[in-house]
Amino acid sequence: MAPKSIDAVDDQIKDVIQDLFQIQVATHNYAGPQTQQELVRLITQLAGSLAILSDDASALPDQIPPEIIDYVDSGRNPDIYTREFVELVQKGNQYLKGRSEALTGFRDALGEEMVKAWPEMKTDVDNVLRSSHTEQIKREEIVVQTNGTST
C-alpha cells in the first residue's frame, strides 16, 4: 500500500466530519422507520470512512518530537513552540559565531606575538595561519551553501 499524503488524509477527515454531520441531521429530523434505515446506512458509512482513515493515517510518517506533542497536549500553540525553538537556535548560533570570531582574533594575535618573540618561526607561523584561515573560509562556504546566506 502506497503511503498517503497528508492532503488525502485531510480529505478523509473532512469526509468523516460530513458523515457525522449527516448523522446529526438525520437524528434531529427523526421520522420513524425510514430515518432508522437511513441512520443504519449513515453509521455503516461512517464506520467505513473511519476504517479507511485509520489505515491511511497509520501509513503517514509520525516523526513528531514528543516535546511538541506535550506542548499541544497542555493546550499551547505549536507555532509558538516553533518560534521559541528558532529564537533559541539563533541565540546559540550568535553565541558560537562570537566565540569563533574571538578565537580567530586570538589566533591572529598569538601568531603576531609569536613572530615578534621568535622571528625565525615567521614562515611556520604564516603557514599555520594561512592553513587555518583556509579552513575557516571553507567552513564559511559550506554555511553559505547550506543556508543560502553568510553568517
mmCIF file of C-alpha atoms in Angstrom:
data_model
loop_
_atom_site.group_PDB
_atom_site.id
_atom_site.type_symbol
_atom_site.label_atom_id
_atom_site.label_comp_id
_atom_site.label_asym_id
_atom_site.label_seq_id
_atom_site.Cartn_x
_atom_site.Cartn_y
_atom_site.Cartn_z
ATOM 1 C CA MET A 1 0.000 0.000 0.000
ATOM 2 C CA ALA A 2 1.486 3.346 -1.051
ATOM 3 C CA PRO A 3 1.808 5.939 1.702
ATOM 4 C CA LYS A 4 -0.944 8.512 1.639
ATOM 5 C CA SER A 5 -0.282 12.198 1.575
ATOM 6 C CA ILE A 6 -1.368 14.467 4.373
ATOM 7 C CA ASP A 7 -3.797 16.152 1.962
ATOM 8 C CA ALA A 8 -5.514 12.829 1.224
ATOM 9 C CA VAL A 9 -5.862 12.086 4.946
ATOM 10 C CA ASP A 10 -7.144 15.630 5.474
ATOM 11 C CA ASP A 11 -9.829 14.989 2.840
ATOM 12 C CA GLN A 12 -10.786 11.748 4.595
ATOM 13 C CA ILE A 13 -11.120 13.598 7.902
ATOM 14 C CA LYS A 14 -13.468 16.031 6.171
ATOM 15 C CA ASP A 15 -15.494 13.052 4.892
ATOM 16 C CA VAL A 16 -15.779 11.683 8.444
ATOM 17 C CA ILE A 17 -16.939 15.087 9.689
ATOM 18 C CA GLN A 18 -19.505 15.206 6.877
ATOM 19 C CA ASP A 19 -20.743 11.725 7.839
ATOM 20 C CA LEU A 20 -21.096 12.828 11.459
ATOM 21 C CA PHE A 21 -22.995 15.933 10.383
ATOM 22 C CA GLN A 22 -25.402 13.823 8.273
ATOM 23 C CA ILE A 23 -25.995 11.520 11.245
ATOM 24 C CA GLN A 24 -26.705 14.532 13.434
ATOM 25 C CA VAL A 25 -29.203 15.924 10.900
ATOM 26 C CA ALA A 26 -30.902 12.550 10.476
ATOM 27 C CA THR A 27 -31.152 12.137 14.245
ATOM 28 C CA HIS A 28 -32.579 15.622 14.688
ATOM 29 C CA ASN A 29 -35.193 15.045 11.959
ATOM 30 C CA TYR A 30 -36.116 11.545 13.118
ATOM 31 C CA ALA A 31 -39.278 10.433 11.306
ATOM 32 C CA GLY A 32 -39.684 6.761 12.112
ATOM 33 C CA PRO A 33 -38.558 3.605 10.285
ATOM 34 C CA GLN A 34 -37.282 5.412 7.155
ATOM 35 C CA THR A 35 -34.952 7.501 9.304
ATOM 36 C CA GLN A 36 -33.848 4.427 11.209
ATOM 37 C CA GLN A 37 -32.799 2.722 7.949
ATOM 38 C CA GLU A 38 -31.019 5.923 6.876
ATOM 39 C CA LEU A 39 -29.225 6.084 10.246
ATOM 40 C CA VAL A 40 -28.052 2.483 9.881
ATOM 41 C CA ARG A 41 -26.735 3.308 6.400
ATOM 42 C CA LEU A 42 -25.023 6.504 7.617
ATOM 43 C CA ILE A 43 -23.436 4.784 10.620
ATOM 44 C CA THR A 44 -22.177 1.976 8.377
ATOM 45 C CA GLN A 45 -20.776 4.601 6.009
ATOM 46 C CA LEU A 46 -19.137 6.379 8.977
ATOM 47 C CA ALA A 47 -17.566 3.119 10.184
ATOM 48 C CA GLY A 48 -16.154 2.514 6.694
ATOM 49 C CA SER A 49 -14.812 6.066 6.486
ATOM 50 C CA LEU A 50 -13.179 5.723 9.909
ATOM 51 C CA ALA A 51 -11.587 2.397 8.945
ATOM 52 C CA ILE A 52 -10.130 3.892 5.755
ATOM 53 C CA LEU A 53 -8.941 6.946 7.657
ATOM 54 C CA SER A 54 -7.296 4.798 10.323
ATOM 55 C CA ASP A 55 -5.478 2.654 7.758
ATOM 56 C CA ASP A 56 -4.281 5.592 5.682
ATOM 57 C CA ALA A 57 -3.330 7.765 8.660
ATOM 58 C CA SER A 58 -1.246 4.956 10.166
ATOM 59 C CA ALA A 59 0.820 4.944 6.949
ATOM 60 C CA LEU A 60 1.773 8.598 7.410
ATOM 61 C CA PRO A 61 5.197 9.406 8.825
ATOM 62 C CA ASP A 62 4.910 10.139 12.525
ATOM 63 C CA GLN A 63 8.183 11.805 13.314
ATOM 64 C CA ILE A 64 6.777 14.462 15.600
ATOM 65 C CA PRO A 65 9.062 15.228 18.523
ATOM 66 C CA PRO A 66 7.493 14.283 21.866
ATOM 67 C CA GLU A 67 8.125 17.829 23.130
ATOM 68 C CA ILE A 68 5.680 19.206 20.547
ATOM 69 C CA ILE A 69 3.063 16.601 21.447
ATOM 70 C CA ASP A 70 3.412 17.508 25.144
ATOM 71 C CA TYR A 71 3.222 21.202 24.218
ATOM 72 C CA VAL A 72 -0.035 20.691 22.293
ATOM 73 C CA ASP A 73 -1.462 18.364 24.962
ATOM 74 C CA SER A 74 -1.035 21.133 27.509
ATOM 75 C CA GLY A 75 -3.210 23.379 25.315
ATOM 76 C CA ARG A 76 -0.443 25.519 23.824
ATOM 77 C CA ASN A 77 0.058 26.575 20.209
ATOM 78 C CA PRO A 78 2.752 24.585 18.318
ATOM 79 C CA ASP A 79 3.556 27.693 16.262
ATOM 80 C CA ILE A 80 4.735 29.387 19.462
ATOM 81 C CA TYR A 81 6.926 26.346 20.200
ATOM 82 C CA THR A 82 8.447 26.621 16.724
ATOM 83 C CA ARG A 83 9.084 30.340 17.124
ATOM 84 C CA GLU A 84 10.709 29.814 20.534
ATOM 85 C CA PHE A 85 12.840 26.992 19.128
ATOM 86 C CA VAL A 86 14.013 29.138 16.193
ATOM 87 C CA GLU A 87 14.874 32.004 18.559
ATOM 88 C CA LEU A 88 16.841 29.616 20.767
ATOM 89 C CA VAL A 89 18.774 28.283 17.774
ATOM 90 C CA GLN A 90 19.510 31.833 16.590
ATOM 91 C CA LYS A 91 20.847 32.763 20.034
ATOM 92 C CA GLY A 92 23.040 29.669 20.024
ATOM 93 C CA ASN A 93 24.317 30.489 16.551
ATOM 94 C CA GLN A 94 25.110 34.071 17.588
ATOM 95 C CA TYR A 95 26.980 32.801 20.640
ATOM 96 C CA LEU A 96 29.017 30.329 18.569
ATOM 97 C CA LYS A 97 29.714 32.960 15.903
ATOM 98 C CA GLY A 98 31.013 35.383 18.535
ATOM 99 C CA ARG A 99 33.116 32.664 20.089
ATOM 100 C CA SER A 100 34.539 31.699 16.686
ATOM 101 C CA GLU A 101 35.366 35.326 15.904
ATOM 102 C CA ALA A 102 37.050 35.743 19.308
ATOM 103 C CA LEU A 103 39.155 32.631 18.757
ATOM 104 C CA THR A 104 40.081 33.848 15.263
ATOM 105 C CA GLY A 105 41.228 37.151 16.735
ATOM 106 C CA PHE A 106 43.182 35.327 19.421
ATOM 107 C CA ARG A 107 44.809 33.085 16.794
ATOM 108 C CA ASP A 108 45.922 36.100 14.756
ATOM 109 C CA ALA A 109 47.187 38.000 17.815
ATOM 110 C CA LEU A 110 49.050 34.930 19.061
ATOM 111 C CA GLY A 111 50.647 34.499 15.648
ATOM 112 C CA GLU A 112 51.808 38.119 15.628
ATOM 113 C CA GLU A 113 53.249 37.845 19.145
ATOM 114 C CA MET A 114 54.998 34.591 18.297
ATOM 115 C CA VAL A 115 56.653 36.191 15.256
ATOM 116 C CA LYS A 116 57.768 39.144 17.413
ATOM 117 C CA ALA A 117 59.232 36.811 20.028
ATOM 118 C CA TRP A 118 60.744 34.287 17.578
ATOM 119 C CA PRO A 119 61.333 35.915 14.182
ATOM 120 C CA GLU A 120 62.927 32.710 12.871
ATOM 121 C CA MET A 121 59.483 30.983 13.126
ATOM 122 C CA LYS A 122 57.759 33.514 10.826
ATOM 123 C CA THR A 123 57.469 31.032 7.940
ATOM 124 C CA ASP A 124 55.976 28.316 10.168
ATOM 125 C CA VAL A 125 53.565 30.729 11.857
ATOM 126 C CA ASP A 126 52.467 32.117 8.469
ATOM 127 C CA ASN A 127 51.852 28.563 7.199
ATOM 128 C CA VAL A 128 49.709 27.740 10.243
ATOM 129 C CA LEU A 129 47.742 30.997 9.980
ATOM 130 C CA ARG A 130 47.249 30.535 6.230
ATOM 131 C CA SER A 131 46.043 26.922 6.592
ATOM 132 C CA SER A 132 43.683 27.756 9.466
ATOM 133 C CA HIS A 133 42.371 30.760 7.531
ATOM 134 C CA THR A 134 41.769 28.496 4.505
ATOM 135 C CA GLU A 135 39.864 26.025 6.705
ATOM 136 C CA GLN A 136 37.746 28.891 8.086
ATOM 137 C CA ILE A 137 36.903 30.073 4.554
ATOM 138 C CA LYS A 138 35.893 26.518 3.590
ATOM 139 C CA ARG A 139 33.583 26.293 6.653
ATOM 140 C CA GLU A 140 32.005 29.651 5.781
ATOM 141 C CA GLU A 141 31.433 28.498 2.196
ATOM 142 C CA ILE A 142 29.678 25.381 3.488
ATOM 143 C CA VAL A 143 27.447 27.532 5.700
ATOM 144 C CA VAL A 144 26.623 29.800 2.748
ATOM 145 C CA GLN A 145 25.789 26.807 0.547
ATOM 146 C CA THR A 146 23.664 25.211 3.267
ATOM 147 C CA ASN A 147 21.774 28.311 4.437
ATOM 148 C CA GLY A 148 21.965 30.446 1.328
ATOM 149 C CA THR A 149 23.296 33.322 3.409
ATOM 150 C CA SER A 150 26.535 34.229 5.074
ATOM 151 C CA THR A 151 26.854 34.406 8.853
#
